[in-house]
């Protein structure tokens, strides 16, 4: 195998395209599919994956803030692009000019937008809090928000295209209750004179397990990156394949002690696992992880032979090699798979691999 001296992540554009197409038929079903490409597409590479998502059937994309939306707009000039977390630091005028959809949960956001981008009929999605208490207008503030939105829509400043919320995904019973609250909020908005065409509340988990939450659009993130949102099912069980395979070179090895050093560490964004937790694969041999240090991982190889310096081992995401999955790292680190892939440092090279894109 060729000598490599730095870690890298293979990003399979084919796996991502297949996952998006699978999400479209199994999760969106009769709804539109919005693919979440926030946080640099969960650490995979936002520009490359956004284009593939659209080709594979995504109807819309979503990022967090306006700056992320503005920089992505030239890459995807036509597709609806929702920015769902707005702060006073965001440039609302730039957002309107870039024809972004804005997720609105407060009066100040409506007022800022209409004052800096008057008459532009900027597309907005009003967000109601249905119990998660993370962003979203509280029930007590909803009447004020929808009545101001109706006024501003009449004046041509905004166009209320959607109403949305986000579920806690802690239990189906909680989510059903949240869905009821959501429908009540939509009814109040209709009474206030609004006629939003796109109602949306479900992310990966609810779109999978609570079909009545799919409504007009589902916002799917982690599943299309081939990582499961559940503890009791793998992404493969759901028909999704890993998109990121993280690889690193062996930088030294000693057959006498079985100690093998991999050239990657938590300084590269790998989870700092507790000592003696987890493993990586070498052929058919599992090498136990002794420690994850800042710039290296110390492994112990039980076999009489050890991998040679320069050989590349896979930390996660290559089922054909029998490697661990990102979800395995998540369980070793007591976190979720989202963190495992998203935290990979930006200096680690992403190698986009595709036969068809
Ligand atoms: C508002 C919102 N919608 C959708 C998603 C996508 O969720 P998931 O990655 O679980 O599909 C997220 C993720 O954090 C979110 O915050």
mmCIF file of N, CA, C and O and ligand atoms in Angstrom, residues 36 38 42 84 127 134 164 166 203-204 219-222 338, ligand 1:
data_model
loop_
_atom_site.group_PDB
_atom_site.id
_atom_site.type_symbol
_atom_site.label_atom_id
_atom_site.label_comp_id
_atom_site.label_asym_id
_atom_site.label_seq_id
_atom_site.Cartn_x
_atom_site.Cartn_y
_atom_site.Cartn_z
ATOM 1 N N UNK A 36 -30.617 18.686 5.295
ATOM 2 C CA UNK A 36 -29.865 19.598 6.162
ATOM 3 C C UNK A 36 -28.379 19.471 5.828
ATOM 4 O O UNK A 36 -27.809 18.379 5.930
ATOM 5 N N UNK A 38 -26.203 21.756 7.182
ATOM 6 C CA UNK A 38 -25.593 22.668 8.166
ATOM 7 C C UNK A 38 -24.236 22.117 8.615
ATOM 8 O O UNK A 38 -23.939 20.926 8.402
ATOM 9 N N UNK A 42 -22.558 18.395 8.030
ATOM 10 C CA UNK A 42 -22.179 17.501 9.132
ATOM 11 C C UNK A 42 -20.719 17.055 8.990
ATOM 12 O O UNK A 42 -20.375 15.893 9.232
ATOM 13 N N UNK A 84 -32.149 28.551 9.292
ATOM 14 C CA UNK A 84 -33.135 28.399 10.352
ATOM 15 C C UNK A 84 -32.706 28.908 11.726
ATOM 16 O O UNK A 84 -33.442 28.783 12.685
ATOM 17 N N UNK A 127 -41.745 29.925 12.863
ATOM 18 C CA UNK A 127 -41.495 28.754 13.715
ATOM 19 C C UNK A 127 -42.204 28.873 15.057
ATOM 20 O O UNK A 127 -42.018 29.844 15.792
ATOM 21 N N UNK A 134 -36.339 25.103 22.011
ATOM 22 C CA UNK A 134 -35.064 25.459 21.379
ATOM 23 C C UNK A 134 -35.431 26.255 20.140
ATOM 24 O O UNK A 134 -35.788 25.686 19.125
ATOM 25 N N UNK A 164 -43.406 26.006 10.726
ATOM 26 C CA UNK A 164 -42.617 24.828 11.081
ATOM 27 C C UNK A 164 -42.328 24.777 12.561
ATOM 28 O O UNK A 164 -42.572 25.736 13.300
ATOM 29 N N UNK A 166 -39.826 22.005 15.541
ATOM 30 C CA UNK A 166 -38.853 20.909 15.642
ATOM 31 C C UNK A 166 -39.261 20.037 16.819
ATOM 32 O O UNK A 166 -39.660 20.550 17.873
ATOM 33 N N UNK A 203 -37.759 15.676 11.518
ATOM 34 C CA UNK A 203 -36.384 15.411 11.073
ATOM 35 C C UNK A 203 -36.263 13.891 10.889
ATOM 36 O O UNK A 203 -37.276 13.188 10.806
ATOM 37 N N UNK A 204 -35.034 13.379 10.834
ATOM 38 C CA UNK A 204 -34.838 11.952 10.514
ATOM 39 C C UNK A 204 -35.697 11.018 11.362
ATOM 40 O O UNK A 204 -36.368 10.119 10.835
ATOM 41 N N UNK A 219 -37.352 17.457 7.027
ATOM 42 C CA UNK A 219 -35.989 18.003 7.066
ATOM 43 C C UNK A 219 -35.067 16.895 7.558
ATOM 44 O O UNK A 219 -35.082 16.556 8.744
ATOM 45 N N UNK A 220 -34.322 16.325 6.648
ATOM 46 C CA UNK A 220 -33.537 15.148 7.009
ATOM 47 C C UNK A 220 -32.049 15.489 7.021
ATOM 48 O O UNK A 220 -31.534 16.078 6.068
ATOM 49 N N UNK A 221 -31.391 15.147 8.107
ATOM 50 C CA UNK A 221 -29.951 15.375 8.217
ATOM 51 C C UNK A 221 -29.211 14.062 8.357
ATOM 52 O O UNK A 221 -28.910 13.385 7.375
ATOM 53 N N UNK A 222 -28.999 13.648 9.597
ATOM 54 C CA UNK A 222 -28.019 12.605 9.897
ATOM 55 C C UNK A 222 -28.216 11.296 9.103
ATOM 56 O O UNK A 222 -27.235 10.655 8.710
ATOM 57 N N UNK A 338 -23.765 12.040 15.186
ATOM 58 C CA UNK A 338 -23.625 13.380 14.593
ATOM 59 C C UNK A 338 -22.305 14.015 15.021
ATOM 60 O O UNK A 338 -21.598 14.633 14.228
HETATM 61 C C1 LIG B 1 -34.448 22.308 13.124
HETATM 62 C C2 LIG B 1 -33.797 21.058 12.644
HETATM 63 N N1 LIG B 1 -34.388 20.340 11.658
HETATM 64 C C3 LIG B 1 -33.839 19.209 11.176
HETATM 65 C C4 LIG B 1 -32.648 18.719 11.680
HETATM 66 C C5 LIG B 1 -32.080 17.462 11.114
HETATM 67 O O1 LIG B 1 -32.119 16.481 12.123
HETATM 68 P P1 LIG B 1 -31.515 15.032 11.851
HETATM 69 O O2 LIG B 1 -30.060 15.235 11.632
HETATM 70 O O3 LIG B 1 -31.816 14.291 13.114
HETATM 71 O O4 LIG B 1 -32.211 14.482 10.679
HETATM 72 C C6 LIG B 1 -32.007 19.417 12.719
HETATM 73 C C7 LIG B 1 -30.751 18.927 13.279
HETATM 74 O O5 LIG B 1 -30.235 19.342 14.267
HETATM 75 C C8 LIG B 1 -32.599 20.614 13.216
HETATM 76 O O6 LIG B 1 -32.028 21.330 14.196
#
